[in-house]
Amino acid sequence: MDVLAPLVVIALLGLVVLLVSAPLRGGRAEAEAQRQDARLADLQAAKDAKYREIREAELDYRTGHLSEADWRLIDRQLRAEAVTILRRIDELAEPDPRPAERGPQAASGRRGG
């Protein structure tokens, strides 16, 4: 009996700590989600700005402010930067594939039928 009482007290204290800290642990996940949303919004803004740069460079070329060689060089560079931004957006927006593997379709595929 002497050993059981401290174990029960420790178990109860552990349960209390879990219950009390639950909102704090949930807040961390929410904060991370907000940070990811902010990063995604920043990347969307960068994408829009890059598209504007591409259109402005094309307008400069069409109005004679840029030679064709200069425009092609600038256009190639701007488009490469845009592709990089789009890839980063895709990486952030991509859902975690692990939960999908546990779905009914994945399970039916493992059964072979």
PDB file of N, CA and C in Angstrom:
ATOM      1  N   MET A   1       0.808  -1.192   0.000  1.00  0.00           N
ATOM      2  CA  MET A   1       0.000   0.000   0.000  1.00  0.00           C
ATOM      3  C   MET A   1       0.851   1.255   0.000  1.00  0.00           C
ATOM      4  N   ASP A   2       2.023   1.203   0.631  1.00  0.00           N
ATOM      5  CA  ASP A   2       2.870   2.381   0.724  1.00  0.00           C
ATOM      6  C   ASP A   2       3.390   2.799  -0.664  1.00  0.00           C
ATOM      7  N   VAL A   3       3.604   1.863  -1.556  1.00  0.00           N
ATOM      8  CA  VAL A   3       4.106   2.174  -2.892  1.00  0.00           C
ATOM      9  C   VAL A   3       2.965   2.640  -3.804  1.00  0.00           C
ATOM     10  N   LEU A   4       1.780   2.140  -3.609  1.00  0.00           N
ATOM     11  CA  LEU A   4       0.651   2.461  -4.463  1.00  0.00           C
ATOM     12  C   LEU A   4       0.203   3.913  -4.327  1.00  0.00           C
ATOM     13  N   ALA A   5       0.225   4.465  -3.140  1.00  0.00           N
ATOM     14  CA  ALA A   5      -0.232   5.841  -2.926  1.00  0.00           C
ATOM     15  C   ALA A   5       0.617   6.860  -3.700  1.00  0.00           C
ATOM     16  N   PRO A   6       1.931   6.804  -3.666  1.00  0.00           N
ATOM     17  CA  PRO A   6       2.716   7.766  -4.459  1.00  0.00           C
ATOM     18  C   PRO A   6       2.497   7.599  -5.967  1.00  0.00           C
ATOM     19  N   LEU A   7       2.302   6.364  -6.412  1.00  0.00           N
ATOM     20  CA  LEU A   7       2.051   6.136  -7.839  1.00  0.00           C
ATOM     21  C   LEU A   7       0.728   6.760  -8.270  1.00  0.00           C
ATOM     22  N   VAL A   8      -0.278   6.645  -7.443  1.00  0.00           N
ATOM     23  CA  VAL A   8      -1.581   7.243  -7.755  1.00  0.00           C
ATOM     24  C   VAL A   8      -1.458   8.764  -7.779  1.00  0.00           C
ATOM     25  N   VAL A   9      -0.733   9.327  -6.834  1.00  0.00           N
ATOM     26  CA  VAL A   9      -0.537  10.779  -6.796  1.00  0.00           C
ATOM     27  C   VAL A   9       0.209  11.243  -8.041  1.00  0.00           C
ATOM     28  N   ILE A  10       1.243  10.523  -8.436  1.00  0.00           N
ATOM     29  CA  ILE A  10       2.016  10.886  -9.635  1.00  0.00           C
ATOM     30  C   ILE A  10       1.144  10.793 -10.874  1.00  0.00           C
ATOM     31  N   ALA A  11       0.325   9.754 -10.973  1.00  0.00           N
ATOM     32  CA  ALA A  11      -0.570   9.589 -12.117  1.00  0.00           C
ATOM     33  C   ALA A  11      -1.584  10.723 -12.176  1.00  0.00           C
ATOM     34  N   LEU A  12      -2.141  11.096 -11.045  1.00  0.00           N
ATOM     35  CA  LEU A  12      -3.102  12.195 -11.006  1.00  0.00           C
ATOM     36  C   LEU A  12      -2.442  13.525 -11.378  1.00  0.00           C
ATOM     37  N   LEU A  13      -1.240  13.757 -10.863  1.00  0.00           N
ATOM     38  CA  LEU A  13      -0.519  14.977 -11.218  1.00  0.00           C
ATOM     39  C   LEU A  13      -0.214  15.022 -12.722  1.00  0.00           C
ATOM     40  N   GLY A  14       0.162  13.904 -13.275  1.00  0.00           N
ATOM     41  CA  GLY A  14       0.417  13.841 -14.720  1.00  0.00           C
ATOM     42  C   GLY A  14      -0.833  14.162 -15.522  1.00  0.00           C
ATOM     43  N   LEU A  15      -1.972  13.637 -15.074  1.00  0.00           N
ATOM     44  CA  LEU A  15      -3.243  13.901 -15.739  1.00  0.00           C
ATOM     45  C   LEU A  15      -3.601  15.382 -15.644  1.00  0.00           C
ATOM     46  N   VAL A  16      -3.400  15.970 -14.487  1.00  0.00           N
ATOM     47  CA  VAL A  16      -3.684  17.398 -14.305  1.00  0.00           C
ATOM     48  C   VAL A  16      -2.781  18.230 -15.222  1.00  0.00           C
ATOM     49  N   VAL A  17      -1.510  17.885 -15.299  1.00  0.00           N
ATOM     50  CA  VAL A  17      -0.587  18.621 -16.160  1.00  0.00           C
ATOM     51  C   VAL A  17      -1.024  18.520 -17.619  1.00  0.00           C
ATOM     52  N   LEU A  18      -1.436  17.356 -18.050  1.00  0.00           N
ATOM     53  CA  LEU A  18      -1.909  17.188 -19.423  1.00  0.00           C
ATOM     54  C   LEU A  18      -3.144  18.030 -19.697  1.00  0.00           C
ATOM     55  N   LEU A  19      -4.085  18.011 -18.776  1.00  0.00           N
ATOM     56  CA  LEU A  19      -5.311  18.780 -18.963  1.00  0.00           C
ATOM     57  C   LEU A  19      -5.045  20.285 -18.975  1.00  0.00           C
ATOM     58  N   VAL A  20      -4.203  20.740 -18.075  1.00  0.00           N
ATOM     59  CA  VAL A  20      -3.924  22.166 -17.979  1.00  0.00           C
ATOM     60  C   VAL A  20      -3.108  22.646 -19.180  1.00  0.00           C
ATOM     61  N   SER A  21      -2.203  21.848 -19.669  1.00  0.00           N
ATOM     62  CA  SER A  21      -1.340  22.267 -20.766  1.00  0.00           C
ATOM     63  C   SER A  21      -1.957  22.042 -22.144  1.00  0.00           C
ATOM     64  N   ALA A  22      -3.112  21.416 -22.237  1.00  0.00           N
ATOM     65  CA  ALA A  22      -3.735  21.147 -23.535  1.00  0.00           C
ATOM     66  C   ALA A  22      -3.954  22.417 -24.360  1.00  0.00           C
ATOM     67  N   PRO A  23      -4.497  23.494 -23.800  1.00  0.00           N
ATOM     68  CA  PRO A  23      -4.660  24.706 -24.611  1.00  0.00           C
ATOM     69  C   PRO A  23      -3.336  25.290 -25.094  1.00  0.00           C
ATOM     70  N   LEU A  24      -2.309  25.164 -24.285  1.00  0.00           N
ATOM     71  CA  LEU A  24      -1.002  25.682 -24.678  1.00  0.00           C
ATOM     72  C   LEU A  24      -0.422  24.881 -25.840  1.00  0.00           C
ATOM     73  N   ARG A  25      -0.593  23.583 -25.794  1.00  0.00           N
ATOM     74  CA  ARG A  25      -0.085  22.750 -26.879  1.00  0.00           C
ATOM     75  C   ARG A  25      -0.858  23.000 -28.160  1.00  0.00           C
ATOM     76  N   GLY A  26      -2.157  23.205 -28.081  1.00  0.00           N
ATOM     77  CA  GLY A  26      -2.974  23.483 -29.255  1.00  0.00           C
ATOM     78  C   GLY A  26      -2.638  24.834 -29.858  1.00  0.00           C
ATOM     79  N   GLY A  27      -2.270  25.798 -29.037  1.00  0.00           N
ATOM     80  CA  GLY A  27      -1.900  27.122 -29.514  1.00  0.00           C
ATOM     81  C   GLY A  27      -0.653  27.102 -30.373  1.00  0.00           C
ATOM     82  N   ARG A  28       0.256  26.212 -30.074  1.00  0.00           N
ATOM     83  CA  ARG A  28       1.490  26.102 -30.853  1.00  0.00           C
ATOM     84  C   ARG A  28       1.174  25.679 -32.284  1.00  0.00           C
ATOM     85  N   ALA A  29       0.275  24.717 -32.448  1.00  0.00           N
ATOM     86  CA  ALA A  29      -0.095  24.264 -33.791  1.00  0.00           C
ATOM     87  C   ALA A  29      -0.820  25.374 -34.551  1.00  0.00           C
ATOM     88  N   GLU A  30      -1.668  26.105 -33.835  1.00  0.00           N
ATOM     89  CA  GLU A  30      -2.388  27.206 -34.468  1.00  0.00           C
ATOM     90  C   GLU A  30      -1.424  28.313 -34.891  1.00  0.00           C
ATOM     91  N   ALA A  31      -0.442  28.599 -34.062  1.00  0.00           N
ATOM     92  CA  ALA A  31       0.543  29.624 -34.397  1.00  0.00           C
ATOM     93  C   ALA A  31       1.357  29.204 -35.620  1.00  0.00           C
ATOM     94  N   GLU A  32       1.703  27.943 -35.699  1.00  0.00           N
ATOM     95  CA  GLU A  32       2.445  27.445 -36.864  1.00  0.00           C
ATOM     96  C   GLU A  32       1.593  27.562 -38.125  1.00  0.00           C
ATOM     97  N   ALA A  33       0.309  27.263 -38.008  1.00  0.00           N
ATOM     98  CA  ALA A  33      -0.594  27.391 -39.155  1.00  0.00           C
ATOM     99  C   ALA A  33      -0.693  28.847 -39.600  1.00  0.00           C
ATOM    100  N   GLN A  34      -0.729  29.762 -38.645  1.00  0.00           N
ATOM    101  CA  GLN A  34      -0.774  31.185 -38.990  1.00  0.00           C
ATOM    102  C   GLN A  34       0.519  31.626 -39.656  1.00  0.00           C
ATOM    103  N   ARG A  35       1.654  31.117 -39.174  1.00  0.00           N
ATOM    104  CA  ARG A  35       2.940  31.451 -39.801  1.00  0.00           C
ATOM    105  C   ARG A  35       2.982  30.935 -41.234  1.00  0.00           C
ATOM    106  N   GLN A  36       2.474  29.721 -41.443  1.00  0.00           N
ATOM    107  CA  GLN A  36       2.465  29.158 -42.794  1.00  0.00           C
ATOM    108  C   GLN A  36       1.542  29.969 -43.701  1.00  0.00           C
ATOM    109  N   ASP A  37       0.391  30.393 -43.182  1.00  0.00           N
ATOM    110  CA  ASP A  37      -0.517  31.224 -43.970  1.00  0.00           C
ATOM    111  C   ASP A  37       0.145  32.548 -44.337  1.00  0.00           C
ATOM    112  N   ALA A  38       0.893  33.120 -43.404  1.00  0.00           N
ATOM    113  CA  ALA A  38       1.592  34.384 -43.676  1.00  0.00           C
ATOM    114  C   ALA A  38       2.665  34.189 -44.737  1.00  0.00           C
ATOM    115  N   ARG A  39       3.413  33.085 -44.638  1.00  0.00           N
ATOM    116  CA  ARG A  39       4.438  32.800 -45.654  1.00  0.00           C
ATOM    117  C   ARG A  39       3.795  32.615 -47.020  1.00  0.00           C
ATOM    118  N   LEU A  40       2.661  31.920 -47.053  1.00  0.00           N
ATOM    119  CA  LEU A  40       1.959  31.694 -48.312  1.00  0.00           C
ATOM    120  C   LEU A  40       1.464  33.023 -48.893  1.00  0.00           C
ATOM    121  N   ALA A  41       0.938  33.902 -48.051  1.00  0.00           N
ATOM    122  CA  ALA A  41       0.481  35.213 -48.517  1.00  0.00           C
ATOM    123  C   ALA A  41       1.658  36.031 -49.059  1.00  0.00           C
ATOM    124  N   ASP A  42       2.803  35.953 -48.394  1.00  0.00           N
ATOM    125  CA  ASP A  42       3.993  36.661 -48.874  1.00  0.00           C
ATOM    126  C   ASP A  42       4.426  36.137 -50.240  1.00  0.00           C
ATOM    127  N   LEU A  43       4.385  34.821 -50.390  1.00  0.00           N
ATOM    128  CA  LEU A  43       4.771  34.235 -51.679  1.00  0.00           C
ATOM    129  C   LEU A  43       3.775  34.607 -52.771  1.00  0.00           C
ATOM    130  N   GLN A  44       2.490  34.656 -52.446  1.00  0.00           N
ATOM    131  CA  GLN A  44       1.487  35.067 -53.434  1.00  0.00           C
ATOM    132  C   GLN A  44       1.746  36.511 -53.873  1.00  0.00           C
ATOM    133  N   ALA A  45       2.082  37.368 -52.918  1.00  0.00           N
ATOM    134  CA  ALA A  45       2.392  38.763 -53.249  1.00  0.00           C
ATOM    135  C   ALA A  45       3.648  38.846 -54.119  1.00  0.00           C
ATOM    136  N   ALA A  46       4.645  38.030 -53.802  1.00  0.00           N
ATOM    137  CA  ALA A  46       5.872  38.003 -54.603  1.00  0.00           C
ATOM    138  C   ALA A  46       5.578  37.516 -56.018  1.00  0.00           C
ATOM    139  N   LYS A  47       4.698  36.530 -56.136  1.00  0.00           N
ATOM    140  CA  LYS A  47       4.312  36.016 -57.456  1.00  0.00           C
ATOM    141  C   LYS A  47       3.634  37.115 -58.270  1.00  0.00           C
ATOM    142  N   ASP A  48       2.690  37.808 -57.653  1.00  0.00           N
ATOM    143  CA  ASP A  48       1.993  38.886 -58.362  1.00  0.00           C
ATOM    144  C   ASP A  48       2.974  39.979 -58.801  1.00  0.00           C
ATOM    145  N   ALA A  49       3.912  40.324 -57.933  1.00  0.00           N
ATOM    146  CA  ALA A  49       4.910  41.341 -58.271  1.00  0.00           C
ATOM    147  C   ALA A  49       5.790  40.870 -59.432  1.00  0.00           C
ATOM    148  N   LYS A  50       6.165  39.602 -59.403  1.00  0.00           N
ATOM    149  CA  LYS A  50       7.017  39.070 -60.473  1.00  0.00           C
ATOM    150  C   LYS A  50       6.274  39.064 -61.802  1.00  0.00           C
ATOM    151  N   TYR A  51       4.986  38.709 -61.780  1.00  0.00           N
ATOM    152  CA  TYR A  51       4.180  38.747 -63.007  1.00  0.00           C
ATOM    153  C   TYR A  51       4.095  40.178 -63.553  1.00  0.00           C
ATOM    154  N   ARG A  52       3.971  41.153 -62.650  1.00  0.00           N
ATOM    155  CA  ARG A  52       3.943  42.552 -63.086  1.00  0.00           C
ATOM    156  C   ARG A  52       5.269  42.928 -63.741  1.00  0.00           C
ATOM    157  N   GLU A  53       6.365  42.476 -63.159  1.00  0.00           N
ATOM    158  CA  GLU A  53       7.683  42.761 -63.736  1.00  0.00           C
ATOM    159  C   GLU A  53       7.799  42.171 -65.131  1.00  0.00           C
ATOM    160  N   ILE A  54       7.289  40.953 -65.302  1.00  0.00           N
ATOM    161  CA  ILE A  54       7.346  40.312 -66.619  1.00  0.00           C
ATOM    162  C   ILE A  54       6.536  41.124 -67.626  1.00  0.00           C
ATOM    163  N   ARG A  55       5.336  41.547 -67.233  1.00  0.00           N
ATOM    164  CA  ARG A  55       4.497  42.344 -68.147  1.00  0.00           C
ATOM    165  C   ARG A  55       5.146  43.693 -68.460  1.00  0.00           C
ATOM    166  N   GLU A  56       5.751  44.321 -67.448  1.00  0.00           N
ATOM    167  CA  GLU A  56       6.402  45.615 -67.674  1.00  0.00           C
ATOM    168  C   GLU A  56       7.602  45.479 -68.608  1.00  0.00           C
ATOM    169  N   ALA A  57       8.367  44.416 -68.462  1.00  0.00           N
ATOM    170  CA  ALA A  57       9.515  44.198 -69.354  1.00  0.00           C
ATOM    171  C   ALA A  57       9.029  43.983 -70.779  1.00  0.00           C
ATOM    172  N   GLU A  58       7.934  43.242 -70.943  1.00  0.00           N
ATOM    173  CA  GLU A  58       7.403  43.029 -72.286  1.00  0.00           C
ATOM    174  C   GLU A  58       6.895  44.343 -72.880  1.00  0.00           C
ATOM    175  N   LEU A  59       6.252  45.162 -72.060  1.00  0.00           N
ATOM    176  CA  LEU A  59       5.782  46.466 -72.526  1.00  0.00           C
ATOM    177  C   LEU A  59       6.960  47.351 -72.924  1.00  0.00           C
ATOM    178  N   ASP A  60       8.035  47.319 -72.121  1.00  0.00           N
ATOM    179  CA  ASP A  60       9.228  48.095 -72.461  1.00  0.00           C
ATOM    180  C   ASP A  60       9.809  47.637 -73.797  1.00  0.00           C
ATOM    181  N   TYR A  61       9.796  46.344 -74.054  1.00  0.00           N
ATOM    182  CA  TYR A  61      10.308  45.823 -75.320  1.00  0.00           C
ATOM    183  C   TYR A  61       9.411  46.275 -76.475  1.00  0.00           C
ATOM    184  N   ARG A  62       8.098  46.139 -76.291  1.00  0.00           N
ATOM    185  CA  ARG A  62       7.163  46.492 -77.370  1.00  0.00           C
ATOM    186  C   ARG A  62       7.153  47.995 -77.674  1.00  0.00           C
ATOM    187  N   THR A  63       7.465  48.812 -76.667  1.00  0.00           N
ATOM    188  CA  THR A  63       7.487  50.256 -76.897  1.00  0.00           C
ATOM    189  C   THR A  63       8.873  50.747 -77.317  1.00  0.00           C
ATOM    190  N   GLY A  64       9.836  49.836 -77.459  1.00  0.00           N
ATOM    191  CA  GLY A  64      11.152  50.201 -77.960  1.00  0.00           C
ATOM    192  C   GLY A  64      12.140  50.629 -76.891  1.00  0.00           C
ATOM    193  N   HIS A  65      11.795  50.473 -75.629  1.00  0.00           N
ATOM    194  CA  HIS A  65      12.723  50.848 -74.562  1.00  0.00           C
ATOM    195  C   HIS A  65      13.771  49.775 -74.292  1.00  0.00           C
ATOM    196  N   LEU A  66      13.535  48.575 -74.783  1.00  0.00           N
ATOM    197  CA  LEU A  66      14.490  47.464 -74.622  1.00  0.00           C
ATOM    198  C   LEU A  66      14.729  46.827 -75.976  1.00  0.00           C
ATOM    199  N   SER A  67      15.980  46.437 -76.225  1.00  0.00           N
ATOM    200  CA  SER A  67      16.262  45.665 -77.435  1.00  0.00           C
ATOM    201  C   SER A  67      15.737  44.248 -77.239  1.00  0.00           C
ATOM    202  N   GLU A  68      15.607  43.518 -78.311  1.00  0.00           N
ATOM    203  CA  GLU A  68      15.091  42.149 -78.207  1.00  0.00           C
ATOM    204  C   GLU A  68      16.025  41.277 -77.372  1.00  0.00           C
ATOM    205  N   ALA A  69      17.328  41.447 -77.557  1.00  0.00           N
ATOM    206  CA  ALA A  69      18.299  40.645 -76.799  1.00  0.00           C
ATOM    207  C   ALA A  69      18.190  40.947 -75.305  1.00  0.00           C
ATOM    208  N   ASP A  70      18.094  42.223 -74.971  1.00  0.00           N
ATOM    209  CA  ASP A  70      17.967  42.594 -73.559  1.00  0.00           C
ATOM    210  C   ASP A  70      16.656  42.065 -72.975  1.00  0.00           C
ATOM    211  N   TRP A  71      15.580  42.216 -73.751  1.00  0.00           N
ATOM    212  CA  TRP A  71      14.277  41.755 -73.269  1.00  0.00           C
ATOM    213  C   TRP A  71      14.296  40.242 -73.035  1.00  0.00           C
ATOM    214  N   ARG A  72      14.869  39.489 -73.974  1.00  0.00           N
ATOM    215  CA  ARG A  72      14.909  38.027 -73.811  1.00  0.00           C
ATOM    216  C   ARG A  72      15.703  37.636 -72.558  1.00  0.00           C
ATOM    217  N   LEU A  73      16.813  38.314 -72.322  1.00  0.00           N
ATOM    218  CA  LEU A  73      17.628  38.036 -71.140  1.00  0.00           C
ATOM    219  C   LEU A  73      16.845  38.340 -69.861  1.00  0.00           C
ATOM    220  N   ILE A  74      16.229  39.496 -69.801  1.00  0.00           N
ATOM    221  CA  ILE A  74      15.445  39.882 -68.630  1.00  0.00           C
ATOM    222  C   ILE A  74      14.239  38.963 -68.454  1.00  0.00           C
ATOM    223  N   ASP A  75      13.553  38.673 -69.558  1.00  0.00           N
ATOM    224  CA  ASP A  75      12.369  37.814 -69.493  1.00  0.00           C
ATOM    225  C   ASP A  75      12.730  36.421 -68.982  1.00  0.00           C
ATOM    226  N   ARG A  76      13.831  35.883 -69.465  1.00  0.00           N
ATOM    227  CA  ARG A  76      14.274  34.553 -69.034  1.00  0.00           C
ATOM    228  C   ARG A  76      14.557  34.543 -67.532  1.00  0.00           C
ATOM    229  N   GLN A  77      15.236  35.581 -67.061  1.00  0.00           N
ATOM    230  CA  GLN A  77      15.573  35.668 -65.636  1.00  0.00           C
ATOM    231  C   GLN A  77      14.319  35.829 -64.779  1.00  0.00           C
ATOM    232  N   LEU A  78      13.407  36.717 -65.196  1.00  0.00           N
ATOM    233  CA  LEU A  78      12.184  36.938 -64.429  1.00  0.00           C
ATOM    234  C   LEU A  78      11.318  35.686 -64.379  1.00  0.00           C
ATOM    235  N   ARG A  79      11.230  34.984 -65.491  1.00  0.00           N
ATOM    236  CA  ARG A  79      10.425  33.759 -65.522  1.00  0.00           C
ATOM    237  C   ARG A  79      11.033  32.655 -64.659  1.00  0.00           C
ATOM    238  N   ALA A  80      12.354  32.581 -64.617  1.00  0.00           N
ATOM    239  CA  ALA A  80      13.008  31.601 -63.744  1.00  0.00           C
ATOM    240  C   ALA A  80      12.714  31.925 -62.280  1.00  0.00           C
ATOM    241  N   GLU A  81      12.745  33.209 -61.942  1.00  0.00           N
ATOM    242  CA  GLU A  81      12.418  33.611 -60.571  1.00  0.00           C
ATOM    243  C   GLU A  81      10.952  33.306 -60.249  1.00  0.00           C
ATOM    244  N   ALA A  82      10.068  33.511 -61.231  1.00  0.00           N
ATOM    245  CA  ALA A  82       8.649  33.213 -61.031  1.00  0.00           C
ATOM    246  C   ALA A  82       8.435  31.720 -60.801  1.00  0.00           C
ATOM    247  N   VAL A  83       9.145  30.891 -61.546  1.00  0.00           N
ATOM    248  CA  VAL A  83       9.023  29.438 -61.373  1.00  0.00           C
ATOM    249  C   VAL A  83       9.476  29.031 -59.977  1.00  0.00           C
ATOM    250  N   THR A  84      10.552  29.632 -59.498  1.00  0.00           N
ATOM    251  CA  THR A  84      11.028  29.351 -58.138  1.00  0.00           C
ATOM    252  C   THR A  84       9.965  29.705 -57.106  1.00  0.00           C
ATOM    253  N   ILE A  85       9.339  30.863 -57.276  1.00  0.00           N
ATOM    254  CA  ILE A  85       8.275  31.274 -56.352  1.00  0.00           C
ATOM    255  C   ILE A  85       7.107  30.306 -56.417  1.00  0.00           C
ATOM    256  N   LEU A  86       6.712  29.905 -57.625  1.00  0.00           N
ATOM    257  CA  LEU A  86       5.594  28.967 -57.779  1.00  0.00           C
ATOM    258  C   LEU A  86       5.898  27.624 -57.122  1.00  0.00           C
ATOM    259  N   ARG A  87       7.130  27.170 -57.240  1.00  0.00           N
ATOM    260  CA  ARG A  87       7.501  25.906 -56.590  1.00  0.00           C
ATOM    261  C   ARG A  87       7.421  26.018 -55.070  1.00  0.00           C
ATOM    262  N   ARG A  88       7.871  27.162 -54.540  1.00  0.00           N
ATOM    263  CA  ARG A  88       7.791  27.362 -53.093  1.00  0.00           C
ATOM    264  C   ARG A  88       6.327  27.418 -52.633  1.00  0.00           C
ATOM    265  N   ILE A  89       5.463  28.032 -53.436  1.00  0.00           N
ATOM    266  CA  ILE A  89       4.032  28.057 -53.114  1.00  0.00           C
ATOM    267  C   ILE A  89       3.483  26.640 -53.100  1.00  0.00           C
ATOM    268  N   ASP A  90       3.843  25.855 -54.110  1.00  0.00           N
ATOM    269  CA  ASP A  90       3.368  24.464 -54.170  1.00  0.00           C
ATOM    270  C   ASP A  90       3.843  23.666 -52.959  1.00  0.00           C
ATOM    271  N   GLU A  91       5.081  23.874 -52.550  1.00  0.00           N
ATOM    272  CA  GLU A  91       5.605  23.153 -51.389  1.00  0.00           C
ATOM    273  C   GLU A  91       4.840  23.500 -50.119  1.00  0.00           C
ATOM    274  N   LEU A  92       4.512  24.778 -49.951  1.00  0.00           N
ATOM    275  CA  LEU A  92       3.777  25.197 -48.759  1.00  0.00           C
ATOM    276  C   LEU A  92       2.319  24.754 -48.795  1.00  0.00           C
ATOM    277  N   ALA A  93       1.721  24.804 -49.968  1.00  0.00           N
ATOM    278  CA  ALA A  93       0.293  24.494 -50.087  1.00  0.00           C
ATOM    279  C   ALA A  93       0.041  22.994 -50.180  1.00  0.00           C
ATOM    280  N   GLU A  94       1.089  22.221 -50.398  1.00  0.00           N
ATOM    281  CA  GLU A  94       0.939  20.775 -50.570  1.00  0.00           C
ATOM    282  C   GLU A  94       0.517  20.126 -49.259  1.00  0.00           C
ATOM    283  N   PRO A  95      -0.596  19.369 -49.281  1.00  0.00           N
ATOM    284  CA  PRO A  95      -1.016  18.691 -48.046  1.00  0.00           C
ATOM    285  C   PRO A  95      -0.064  17.554 -47.707  1.00  0.00           C
ATOM    286  N   ASP A  96      -0.029  17.203 -46.438  1.00  0.00           N
ATOM    287  CA  ASP A  96       0.812  16.108 -45.970  1.00  0.00           C
ATOM    288  C   ASP A  96       0.294  14.805 -46.570  1.00  0.00           C
ATOM    289  N   PRO A  97       1.119  14.056 -47.311  1.00  0.00           N
ATOM    290  CA  PRO A  97       0.628  12.842 -47.976  1.00  0.00           C
ATOM    291  C   PRO A  97       0.345  11.690 -47.016  1.00  0.00           C
ATOM    292  N   ARG A  98       0.867  11.743 -45.794  1.00  0.00           N
ATOM    293  CA  ARG A  98       0.697  10.616 -44.877  1.00  0.00           C
ATOM    294  C   ARG A  98      -0.759  10.315 -44.543  1.00  0.00           C
ATOM    295  N   PRO A  99      -1.624  11.306 -44.231  1.00  0.00           N
ATOM    296  CA  PRO A  99      -3.010  10.950 -43.918  1.00  0.00           C
ATOM    297  C   PRO A  99      -3.726  10.306 -45.100  1.00  0.00           C
ATOM    298  N   ALA A 100      -3.381  10.696 -46.326  1.00  0.00           N
ATOM    299  CA  ALA A 100      -4.034  10.122 -47.500  1.00  0.00           C
ATOM    300  C   ALA A 100      -3.695   8.642 -47.640  1.00  0.00           C
ATOM    301  N   GLU A 101      -2.511   8.254 -47.192  1.00  0.00           N
ATOM    302  CA  GLU A 101      -2.110   6.851 -47.300  1.00  0.00           C
ATOM    303  C   GLU A 101      -2.966   5.955 -46.412  1.00  0.00           C
ATOM    304  N   ARG A 102      -3.538   6.534 -45.371  1.00  0.00           N
ATOM    305  CA  ARG A 102      -4.337   5.746 -44.441  1.00  0.00           C
ATOM    306  C   ARG A 102      -5.799   5.681 -44.842  1.00  0.00           C
ATOM    307  N   GLY A 103      -6.154   6.368 -45.907  1.00  0.00           N
ATOM    308  CA  GLY A 103      -7.548   6.432 -46.329  1.00  0.00           C
ATOM    309  C   GLY A 103      -8.044   5.114 -46.879  1.00  0.00           C
ATOM    310  N   PRO A 104      -9.351   5.042 -47.172  1.00  0.00           N
ATOM    311  CA  PRO A 104      -9.939   3.793 -47.671  1.00  0.00           C
ATOM    312  C   PRO A 104      -9.378   3.363 -49.013  1.00  0.00           C
ATOM    313  N   GLN A 105      -9.011   4.322 -49.874  1.00  0.00           N
ATOM    314  CA  GLN A 105      -8.470   3.951 -51.181  1.00  0.00           C
ATOM    315  C   GLN A 105      -7.121   3.268 -51.037  1.00  0.00           C
ATOM    316  N   ALA A 106      -6.292   3.787 -50.144  1.00  0.00           N
ATOM    317  CA  ALA A 106      -4.979   3.176 -49.909  1.00  0.00           C
ATOM    318  C   ALA A 106      -5.145   1.785 -49.335  1.00  0.00           C
ATOM    319  N   ALA A 107      -6.100   1.623 -48.438  1.00  0.00           N
ATOM    320  CA  ALA A 107      -6.326   0.325 -47.825  1.00  0.00           C
ATOM    321  C   ALA A 107      -6.830  -0.671 -48.854  1.00  0.00           C
ATOM    322  N   SER A 108      -7.717  -0.240 -49.754  1.00  0.00           N
ATOM    323  CA  SER A 108      -8.238  -1.165 -50.755  1.00  0.00           C
ATOM    324  C   SER A 108      -7.147  -1.537 -51.751  1.00  0.00           C
ATOM    325  N   GLY A 109      -6.201  -0.607 -52.009  1.00  0.00           N
ATOM    326  CA  GLY A 109      -5.106  -0.907 -52.910  1.00  0.00           C
ATOM    327  C   GLY A 109      -4.162  -1.937 -52.318  1.00  0.00           C
ATOM    328  N   ARG A 110      -4.044  -1.983 -51.009  1.00  0.00           N
ATOM    329  CA  ARG A 110      -3.149  -2.954 -50.358  1.00  0.00           C
ATOM    330  C   ARG A 110      -3.749  -4.352 -50.346  1.00  0.00           C
ATOM    331  N   ARG A 111      -5.049  -4.409 -50.423  1.00  0.00           N
ATOM    332  CA  ARG A 111      -5.703  -5.717 -50.378  1.00  0.00           C
ATOM    333  C   ARG A 111      -5.551  -6.467 -51.690  1.00  0.00           C
ATOM    334  N   GLY A 112      -5.192  -5.704 -52.757  1.00  0.00           N
ATOM    335  CA  GLY A 112      -5.011  -6.365 -54.040  1.00  0.00           C
ATOM    336  C   GLY A 112      -6.334  -6.606 -54.739  1.00  0.00           C
ATOM    337  N   GLY A 113      -7.360  -5.874 -54.368  1.00  0.00           N
ATOM    338  CA  GLY A 113      -8.634  -6.208 -54.967  1.00  0.00           C
ATOM    339  C   GLY A 113      -9.393  -5.071 -55.353  1.00  0.00           C
TER     340      GLY A 113
END
